[in-house]
Amino acid sequence: MSVTYNYSGKKVLITGGASGIGLAAAGAYADSGADVAVFDKKYETETKEGRVWQIPVDLTDSTQIDAAFAKLEREWGTLDVLVNNAGIELVAGLEDMTEASWDLVFDTNIKSVYLCSKAAMPWLRASKGNIVNTASQLAVVGAGSFTAYTAAKAAVVNFSRSLALETASLGVRVNAICPGAIDTPLLRRQFAGGQRGPQGTIENLIAMHPLGRLGDAKEIANCILFLSSDAASFVTGSAMFADGGYTSF
């Protein structure tokens, strides 16, 4: 189902937008009239395709983030929406996990949220804009072999709540979106050939969602666009769950 919003004249920044939810959100914002910048280390070169400006950025590197924001300053000088979507998973038991892998998850999944939110805040104050942070249904429920990921995503939710309180008087809204398992090529590859993860087979994972299916990235993009739109003007400090009922058990 496609939901239409009007973002004409708006400037939107999405981190981790080269694939999955971020890619779907970038397309949805552009289709709604926004100019969209996307930070992602997967890009080999800086390019502009229609309304979407793709900028190679390693979001664990504060120096690269600062340089990318300097480009936005020169090109735009304003920002209406920040979508902190960059994130990685780590499937590892506690005793098998390295300190470096733990740090990479936290640097990508929560430190980048802090760094980008801080850099964007002067513009968002001026535009009365807002932030949407991608968390996960695993921010509020446990999952074996996902300790780093679940801890980082829980941090995203409480970062969003606390920053929402801090910025409410400034007219800046901050919310989180908590998706369930989303049907992406990456997820399909993880279960290819009947491979099993900590939650079993892909059929086992699907069964954990009462709606009986995986989510689609475009469905999560619809939620993100809602949260950053005027239709959600009284929504801040919220964690929206789009998880097919996963957390309803």
PDB file of N, CA and C in Angstrom, residues 24-104:
ATOM      1  N   ALA A  24      14.405   2.314   0.613  1.00  0.00           N
ATOM      2  CA  ALA A  24      12.967   2.505   0.412  1.00  0.00           C
ATOM      3  C   ALA A  24      12.525   3.881   0.895  1.00  0.00           C
ATOM      4  N   ALA A  25      13.068   4.327   2.031  1.00  0.00           N
ATOM      5  CA  ALA A  25      12.712   5.644   2.558  1.00  0.00           C
ATOM      6  C   ALA A  25      13.211   6.748   1.644  1.00  0.00           C
ATOM      7  N   ALA A  26      14.435   6.607   1.131  1.00  0.00           N
ATOM      8  CA  ALA A  26      14.970   7.621   0.220  1.00  0.00           C
ATOM      9  C   ALA A  26      14.075   7.768  -1.006  1.00  0.00           C
ATOM     10  N   GLY A  27      13.661   6.639  -1.571  1.00  0.00           N
ATOM     11  CA  GLY A  27      12.779   6.685  -2.731  1.00  0.00           C
ATOM     12  C   GLY A  27      11.431   7.299  -2.413  1.00  0.00           C
ATOM     13  N   ALA A  28      10.897   6.974  -1.236  1.00  0.00           N
ATOM     14  CA  ALA A  28       9.589   7.493  -0.849  1.00  0.00           C
ATOM     15  C   ALA A  28       9.635   9.007  -0.620  1.00  0.00           C
ATOM     16  N   TYR A  29      10.677   9.486   0.040  1.00  0.00           N
ATOM     17  CA  TYR A  29      10.811  10.932   0.239  1.00  0.00           C
ATOM     18  C   TYR A  29      10.972  11.652  -1.100  1.00  0.00           C
ATOM     19  N   ALA A  30      11.819  11.103  -1.981  1.00  0.00           N
ATOM     20  CA  ALA A  30      12.032  11.730  -3.286  1.00  0.00           C
ATOM     21  C   ALA A  30      10.743  11.757  -4.095  1.00  0.00           C
ATOM     22  N   ASP A  31       9.996  10.651  -4.059  1.00  0.00           N
ATOM     23  CA  ASP A  31       8.714  10.598  -4.775  1.00  0.00           C
ATOM     24  C   ASP A  31       7.712  11.595  -4.208  1.00  0.00           C
ATOM     25  N   SER A  32       7.917  11.985  -2.930  1.00  0.00           N
ATOM     26  CA  SER A  32       7.017  12.937  -2.284  1.00  0.00           C
ATOM     27  C   SER A  32       7.487  14.386  -2.446  1.00  0.00           C
ATOM     28  N   GLY A  33       8.540  14.578  -3.228  1.00  0.00           N
ATOM     29  CA  GLY A  33       8.972  15.928  -3.560  1.00  0.00           C
ATOM     30  C   GLY A  33      10.172  16.444  -2.811  1.00  0.00           C
ATOM     31  N   ALA A  34      10.733  15.663  -1.901  1.00  0.00           N
ATOM     32  CA  ALA A  34      11.876  16.118  -1.106  1.00  0.00           C
ATOM     33  C   ALA A  34      13.183  15.964  -1.873  1.00  0.00           C
ATOM     34  N   ASP A  35      14.144  16.800  -1.506  1.00  0.00           N
ATOM     35  CA  ASP A  35      15.522  16.579  -1.903  1.00  0.00           C
ATOM     36  C   ASP A  35      16.152  15.719  -0.807  1.00  0.00           C
ATOM     37  N   VAL A  36      16.812  14.643  -1.196  1.00  0.00           N
ATOM     38  CA  VAL A  36      17.286  13.648  -0.235  1.00  0.00           C
ATOM     39  C   VAL A  36      18.800  13.458  -0.365  1.00  0.00           C
ATOM     40  N   ALA A  37      19.497  13.571   0.759  1.00  0.00           N
ATOM     41  CA  ALA A  37      20.912  13.200   0.821  1.00  0.00           C
ATOM     42  C   ALA A  37      21.012  11.887   1.588  1.00  0.00           C
ATOM     43  N   VAL A  38      21.872  11.008   1.113  1.00  0.00           N
ATOM     44  CA  VAL A  38      22.045   9.707   1.747  1.00  0.00           C
ATOM     45  C   VAL A  38      23.523   9.502   2.063  1.00  0.00           C
ATOM     46  N   PHE A  39      23.797   9.238   3.339  1.00  0.00           N
ATOM     47  CA  PHE A  39      25.159   8.894   3.763  1.00  0.00           C
ATOM     48  C   PHE A  39      25.255   7.372   3.873  1.00  0.00           C
ATOM     49  N   ASP A  40      26.222   6.774   3.181  1.00  0.00           N
ATOM     50  CA  ASP A  40      26.405   5.327   3.288  1.00  0.00           C
ATOM     51  C   ASP A  40      27.794   4.962   2.787  1.00  0.00           C
ATOM     52  N   LYS A  41      28.487   4.103   3.511  1.00  0.00           N
ATOM     53  CA  LYS A  41      29.834   3.707   3.105  1.00  0.00           C
ATOM     54  C   LYS A  41      29.824   2.747   1.921  1.00  0.00           C
ATOM     55  N   LYS A  42      28.641   2.232   1.562  1.00  0.00           N
ATOM     56  CA  LYS A  42      28.561   1.317   0.425  1.00  0.00           C
ATOM     57  C   LYS A  42      28.748   2.031  -0.914  1.00  0.00           C
ATOM     58  N   TYR A  43      28.525   3.349  -0.944  1.00  0.00           N
ATOM     59  CA  TYR A  43      28.718   4.090  -2.183  1.00  0.00           C
ATOM     60  C   TYR A  43      30.207   4.205  -2.489  1.00  0.00           C
ATOM     61  N   GLU A  44      30.571   3.984  -3.736  1.00  0.00           N
ATOM     62  CA  GLU A  44      31.973   4.117  -4.131  1.00  0.00           C
ATOM     63  C   GLU A  44      32.307   5.548  -4.517  1.00  0.00           C
ATOM     64  N   THR A  45      31.328   6.268  -5.077  1.00  0.00           N
ATOM     65  CA  THR A  45      31.549   7.644  -5.494  1.00  0.00           C
ATOM     66  C   THR A  45      30.331   8.483  -5.130  1.00  0.00           C
ATOM     67  N   GLU A  46      30.523   9.776  -5.065  1.00  0.00           N
ATOM     68  CA  GLU A  46      29.421  10.706  -4.809  1.00  0.00           C
ATOM     69  C   GLU A  46      28.672  10.942  -6.113  1.00  0.00           C
ATOM     70  N   THR A  47      27.370  10.718  -6.097  1.00  0.00           N
ATOM     71  CA  THR A  47      26.558  10.898  -7.303  1.00  0.00           C
ATOM     72  C   THR A  47      25.216  11.504  -6.943  1.00  0.00           C
ATOM     73  N   LYS A  48      24.569  12.086  -7.947  1.00  0.00           N
ATOM     74  CA  LYS A  48      23.204  12.573  -7.799  1.00  0.00           C
ATOM     75  C   LYS A  48      22.338  11.894  -8.849  1.00  0.00           C
ATOM     76  N   GLU A  49      21.271  11.269  -8.368  1.00  0.00           N
ATOM     77  CA  GLU A  49      20.324  10.606  -9.247  1.00  0.00           C
ATOM     78  C   GLU A  49      18.948  11.174  -8.965  1.00  0.00           C
ATOM     79  N   GLY A  50      18.483  12.049  -9.854  1.00  0.00           N
ATOM     80  CA  GLY A  50      17.215  12.710  -9.607  1.00  0.00           C
ATOM     81  C   GLY A  50      17.293  13.576  -8.361  1.00  0.00           C
ATOM     82  N   ARG A  51      16.414  13.336  -7.416  1.00  0.00           N
ATOM     83  CA  ARG A  51      16.388  14.109  -6.173  1.00  0.00           C
ATOM     84  C   ARG A  51      17.284  13.519  -5.088  1.00  0.00           C
ATOM     85  N   VAL A  52      17.940  12.399  -5.375  1.00  0.00           N
ATOM     86  CA  VAL A  52      18.715  11.697  -4.352  1.00  0.00           C
ATOM     87  C   VAL A  52      20.207  11.932  -4.565  1.00  0.00           C
ATOM     88  N   TRP A  53      20.850  12.424  -3.525  1.00  0.00           N
ATOM     89  CA  TRP A  53      22.283  12.731  -3.526  1.00  0.00           C
ATOM     90  C   TRP A  53      22.982  11.683  -2.673  1.00  0.00           C
ATOM     91  N   GLN A  54      23.784  10.848  -3.305  1.00  0.00           N
ATOM     92  CA  GLN A  54      24.452   9.746  -2.624  1.00  0.00           C
ATOM     93  C   GLN A  54      25.876  10.153  -2.259  1.00  0.00           C
ATOM     94  N   ILE A  55      26.195  10.085  -0.962  1.00  0.00           N
ATOM     95  CA  ILE A  55      27.485  10.546  -0.472  1.00  0.00           C
ATOM     96  C   ILE A  55      28.164   9.413   0.306  1.00  0.00           C
ATOM     97  N   PRO A  56      29.348   8.995  -0.120  1.00  0.00           N
ATOM     98  CA  PRO A  56      30.052   7.939   0.625  1.00  0.00           C
ATOM     99  C   PRO A  56      30.503   8.455   1.997  1.00  0.00           C
ATOM    100  N   VAL A  57      30.058   7.807   3.052  1.00  0.00           N
ATOM    101  CA  VAL A  57      30.419   8.193   4.417  1.00  0.00           C
ATOM    102  C   VAL A  57      30.497   6.939   5.276  1.00  0.00           C
ATOM    103  N   ASP A  58      31.597   6.791   5.994  1.00  0.00           N
ATOM    104  CA  ASP A  58      31.695   5.763   7.023  1.00  0.00           C
ATOM    105  C   ASP A  58      31.129   6.373   8.301  1.00  0.00           C
ATOM    106  N   LEU A  59      29.980   5.895   8.725  1.00  0.00           N
ATOM    107  CA  LEU A  59      29.269   6.514   9.837  1.00  0.00           C
ATOM    108  C   LEU A  59      29.836   6.149  11.197  1.00  0.00           C
ATOM    109  N   THR A  60      30.925   5.380  11.214  1.00  0.00           N
ATOM    110  CA  THR A  60      31.652   5.153  12.463  1.00  0.00           C
ATOM    111  C   THR A  60      32.813   6.133  12.608  1.00  0.00           C
ATOM    112  N   ASP A  61      33.008   6.991  11.615  1.00  0.00           N
ATOM    113  CA  ASP A  61      34.139   7.919  11.567  1.00  0.00           C
ATOM    114  C   ASP A  61      33.626   9.346  11.692  1.00  0.00           C
ATOM    115  N   SER A  62      33.843   9.979  12.832  1.00  0.00           N
ATOM    116  CA  SER A  62      33.328  11.326  13.063  1.00  0.00           C
ATOM    117  C   SER A  62      33.916  12.342  12.090  1.00  0.00           C
ATOM    118  N   THR A  63      35.161  12.124  11.652  1.00  0.00           N
ATOM    119  CA  THR A  63      35.776  13.042  10.691  1.00  0.00           C
ATOM    120  C   THR A  63      35.050  13.008   9.357  1.00  0.00           C
ATOM    121  N   GLN A  64      34.680  11.809   8.903  1.00  0.00           N
ATOM    122  CA  GLN A  64      33.925  11.690   7.648  1.00  0.00           C
ATOM    123  C   GLN A  64      32.530  12.285   7.789  1.00  0.00           C
ATOM    124  N   ILE A  65      31.912  12.097   8.950  1.00  0.00           N
ATOM    125  CA  ILE A  65      30.584  12.683   9.179  1.00  0.00           C
ATOM    126  C   ILE A  65      30.666  14.204   9.128  1.00  0.00           C
ATOM    127  N   ASP A  66      31.656  14.785   9.782  1.00  0.00           N
ATOM    128  CA  ASP A  66      31.823  16.247   9.766  1.00  0.00           C
ATOM    129  C   ASP A  66      32.021  16.760   8.344  1.00  0.00           C
ATOM    130  N   ALA A  67      32.832  16.051   7.555  1.00  0.00           N
ATOM    131  CA  ALA A  67      33.083  16.472   6.176  1.00  0.00           C
ATOM    132  C   ALA A  67      31.811  16.392   5.328  1.00  0.00           C
ATOM    133  N   ALA A  68      31.007  15.352   5.568  1.00  0.00           N
ATOM    134  CA  ALA A  68      29.761  15.206   4.809  1.00  0.00           C
ATOM    135  C   ALA A  68      28.763  16.309   5.170  1.00  0.00           C
ATOM    136  N   PHE A  69      28.692  16.656   6.459  1.00  0.00           N
ATOM    137  CA  PHE A  69      27.803  17.745   6.857  1.00  0.00           C
ATOM    138  C   PHE A  69      28.280  19.083   6.294  1.00  0.00           C
ATOM    139  N   ALA A  70      29.591  19.240   6.146  1.00  0.00           N
ATOM    140  CA  ALA A  70      30.110  20.462   5.528  1.00  0.00           C
ATOM    141  C   ALA A  70      29.635  20.574   4.075  1.00  0.00           C
ATOM    142  N   LYS A  71      29.543  19.436   3.377  1.00  0.00           N
ATOM    143  CA  LYS A  71      29.004  19.440   2.016  1.00  0.00           C
ATOM    144  C   LYS A  71      27.543  19.877   2.015  1.00  0.00           C
ATOM    145  N   LEU A  72      26.772  19.364   2.979  1.00  0.00           N
ATOM    146  CA  LEU A  72      25.365  19.765   3.073  1.00  0.00           C
ATOM    147  C   LEU A  72      25.250  21.261   3.356  1.00  0.00           C
ATOM    148  N   GLU A  73      26.144  21.773   4.183  1.00  0.00           N
ATOM    149  CA  GLU A  73      26.140  23.201   4.502  1.00  0.00           C
ATOM    150  C   GLU A  73      26.358  24.033   3.236  1.00  0.00           C
ATOM    151  N   ARG A  74      27.314  23.624   2.423  1.00  0.00           N
ATOM    152  CA  ARG A  74      27.607  24.368   1.197  1.00  0.00           C
ATOM    153  C   ARG A  74      26.481  24.255   0.176  1.00  0.00           C
ATOM    154  N   GLU A  75      25.875  23.055   0.093  1.00  0.00           N
ATOM    155  CA  GLU A  75      24.869  22.811  -0.948  1.00  0.00           C
ATOM    156  C   GLU A  75      23.466  23.242  -0.517  1.00  0.00           C
ATOM    157  N   TRP A  76      23.109  22.964   0.733  1.00  0.00           N
ATOM    158  CA  TRP A  76      21.755  23.211   1.210  1.00  0.00           C
ATOM    159  C   TRP A  76      21.669  24.321   2.255  1.00  0.00           C
ATOM    160  N   GLY A  77      22.464  24.189   3.298  1.00  0.00           N
ATOM    161  CA  GLY A  77      22.430  25.153   4.397  1.00  0.00           C
ATOM    162  C   GLY A  77      21.202  25.047   5.276  1.00  0.00           C
ATOM    163  N   THR A  78      20.460  23.970   5.102  1.00  0.00           N
ATOM    164  CA  THR A  78      19.256  23.753   5.908  1.00  0.00           C
ATOM    165  C   THR A  78      18.922  22.274   5.909  1.00  0.00           C
ATOM    166  N   LEU A  79      18.063  21.860   6.831  1.00  0.00           N
ATOM    167  CA  LEU A  79      17.621  20.473   6.902  1.00  0.00           C
ATOM    168  C   LEU A  79      16.282  20.426   7.615  1.00  0.00           C
ATOM    169  N   ASP A  80      15.372  19.605   7.097  1.00  0.00           N
ATOM    170  CA  ASP A  80      14.042  19.469   7.695  1.00  0.00           C
ATOM    171  C   ASP A  80      13.851  18.141   8.414  1.00  0.00           C
ATOM    172  N   VAL A  81      14.476  17.079   7.898  1.00  0.00           N
ATOM    173  CA  VAL A  81      14.280  15.743   8.464  1.00  0.00           C
ATOM    174  C   VAL A  81      15.619  15.008   8.479  1.00  0.00           C
ATOM    175  N   LEU A  82      15.913  14.393   9.607  1.00  0.00           N
ATOM    176  CA  LEU A  82      17.057  13.484   9.720  1.00  0.00           C
ATOM    177  C   LEU A  82      16.527  12.100  10.038  1.00  0.00           C
ATOM    178  N   VAL A  83      16.876  11.125   9.225  1.00  0.00           N
ATOM    179  CA  VAL A  83      16.533   9.728   9.473  1.00  0.00           C
ATOM    180  C   VAL A  83      17.822   8.977   9.769  1.00  0.00           C
ATOM    181  N   ASN A  84      18.030   8.653  11.026  1.00  0.00           N
ATOM    182  CA  ASN A  84      19.205   7.876  11.430  1.00  0.00           C
ATOM    183  C   ASN A  84      18.875   6.397  11.272  1.00  0.00           C
ATOM    184  N   ASN A  85      19.254   5.848  10.139  1.00  0.00           N
ATOM    185  CA  ASN A  85      18.864   4.476   9.809  1.00  0.00           C
ATOM    186  C   ASN A  85      20.042   3.507   9.768  1.00  0.00           C
ATOM    187  N   ALA A  86      21.270   4.017   9.760  1.00  0.00           N
ATOM    188  CA  ALA A  86      22.430   3.135   9.635  1.00  0.00           C
ATOM    189  C   ALA A  86      22.469   2.124  10.779  1.00  0.00           C
ATOM    190  N   GLY A  87      22.727   0.882  10.441  1.00  0.00           N
ATOM    191  CA  GLY A  87      22.784  -0.148  11.472  1.00  0.00           C
ATOM    192  C   GLY A  87      23.337  -1.447  10.929  1.00  0.00           C
ATOM    193  N   ILE A  88      23.943  -2.211  11.821  1.00  0.00           N
ATOM    194  CA  ILE A  88      24.439  -3.535  11.456  1.00  0.00           C
ATOM    195  C   ILE A  88      24.020  -4.529  12.528  1.00  0.00           C
ATOM    196  N   GLU A  89      23.932  -5.789  12.136  1.00  0.00           N
ATOM    197  CA  GLU A  89      23.651  -6.862  13.087  1.00  0.00           C
ATOM    198  C   GLU A  89      24.948  -7.575  13.458  1.00  0.00           C
ATOM    199  N   LEU A  90      24.923  -8.222  14.578  1.00  0.00           N
ATOM    200  CA  LEU A  90      26.012  -9.121  14.971  1.00  0.00           C
ATOM    201  C   LEU A  90      25.372 -10.333  15.626  1.00  0.00           C
ATOM    202  N   VAL A  91      25.551 -11.490  15.034  1.00  0.00           N
ATOM    203  CA  VAL A  91      25.044 -12.733  15.597  1.00  0.00           C
ATOM    204  C   VAL A  91      26.225 -13.468  16.199  1.00  0.00           C
ATOM    205  N   ALA A  92      26.315 -13.439  17.527  1.00  0.00           N
ATOM    206  CA  ALA A  92      27.450 -14.070  18.204  1.00  0.00           C
ATOM    207  C   ALA A  92      27.121 -14.260  19.675  1.00  0.00           C
ATOM    208  N   GLY A  93      27.464 -15.408  20.202  1.00  0.00           N
ATOM    209  CA  GLY A  93      27.334 -15.626  21.632  1.00  0.00           C
ATOM    210  C   GLY A  93      28.318 -14.756  22.388  1.00  0.00           C
ATOM    211  N   LEU A  94      28.020 -14.494  23.642  1.00  0.00           N
ATOM    212  CA  LEU A  94      28.834 -13.582  24.438  1.00  0.00           C
ATOM    213  C   LEU A  94      30.299 -13.993  24.464  1.00  0.00           C
ATOM    214  N   GLU A  95      30.562 -15.264  24.653  1.00  0.00           N
ATOM    215  CA  GLU A  95      31.944 -15.710  24.785  1.00  0.00           C
ATOM    216  C   GLU A  95      32.687 -15.762  23.458  1.00  0.00           C
ATOM    217  N   ASP A  96      31.945 -15.715  22.365  1.00  0.00           N
ATOM    218  CA  ASP A  96      32.574 -15.720  21.042  1.00  0.00           C
ATOM    219  C   ASP A  96      32.742 -14.318  20.473  1.00  0.00           C
ATOM    220  N   MET A  97      32.139 -13.328  21.122  1.00  0.00           N
ATOM    221  CA  MET A  97      32.136 -11.964  20.611  1.00  0.00           C
ATOM    222  C   MET A  97      33.444 -11.255  20.970  1.00  0.00           C
ATOM    223  N   THR A  98      34.012 -10.552  20.002  1.00  0.00           N
ATOM    224  CA  THR A  98      35.222  -9.782  20.272  1.00  0.00           C
ATOM    225  C   THR A  98      34.861  -8.365  20.703  1.00  0.00           C
ATOM    226  N   GLU A  99      35.767  -7.733  21.404  1.00  0.00           N
ATOM    227  CA  GLU A  99      35.554  -6.335  21.796  1.00  0.00           C
ATOM    228  C   GLU A  99      35.412  -5.447  20.567  1.00  0.00           C
ATOM    229  N   ALA A 100      36.192  -5.732  19.526  1.00  0.00           N
ATOM    230  CA  ALA A 100      36.130  -4.927  18.306  1.00  0.00           C
ATOM    231  C   ALA A 100      34.766  -5.043  17.633  1.00  0.00           C
ATOM    232  N   SER A 101      34.188  -6.253  17.616  1.00  0.00           N
ATOM    233  CA  SER A 101      32.879  -6.422  16.980  1.00  0.00           C
ATOM    234  C   SER A 101      31.787  -5.747  17.799  1.00  0.00           C
ATOM    235  N   TRP A 102      31.888  -5.828  19.128  1.00  0.00           N
ATOM    236  CA  TRP A 102      30.947  -5.103  19.993  1.00  0.00           C
ATOM    237  C   TRP A 102      31.021  -3.606  19.717  1.00  0.00           C
ATOM    238  N   ASP A 103      32.217  -3.070  19.671  1.00  0.00           N
ATOM    239  CA  ASP A 103      32.398  -1.638  19.440  1.00  0.00           C
ATOM    240  C   ASP A 103      31.854  -1.218  18.077  1.00  0.00           C
ATOM    241  N   LEU A 104      32.034  -2.056  17.056  1.00  0.00           N
ATOM    242  CA  LEU A 104      31.542  -1.715  15.723  1.00  0.00           C
ATOM    243  C   LEU A 104      30.021  -1.603  15.712  1.00  0.00           C
TER     244      LEU A 104
END
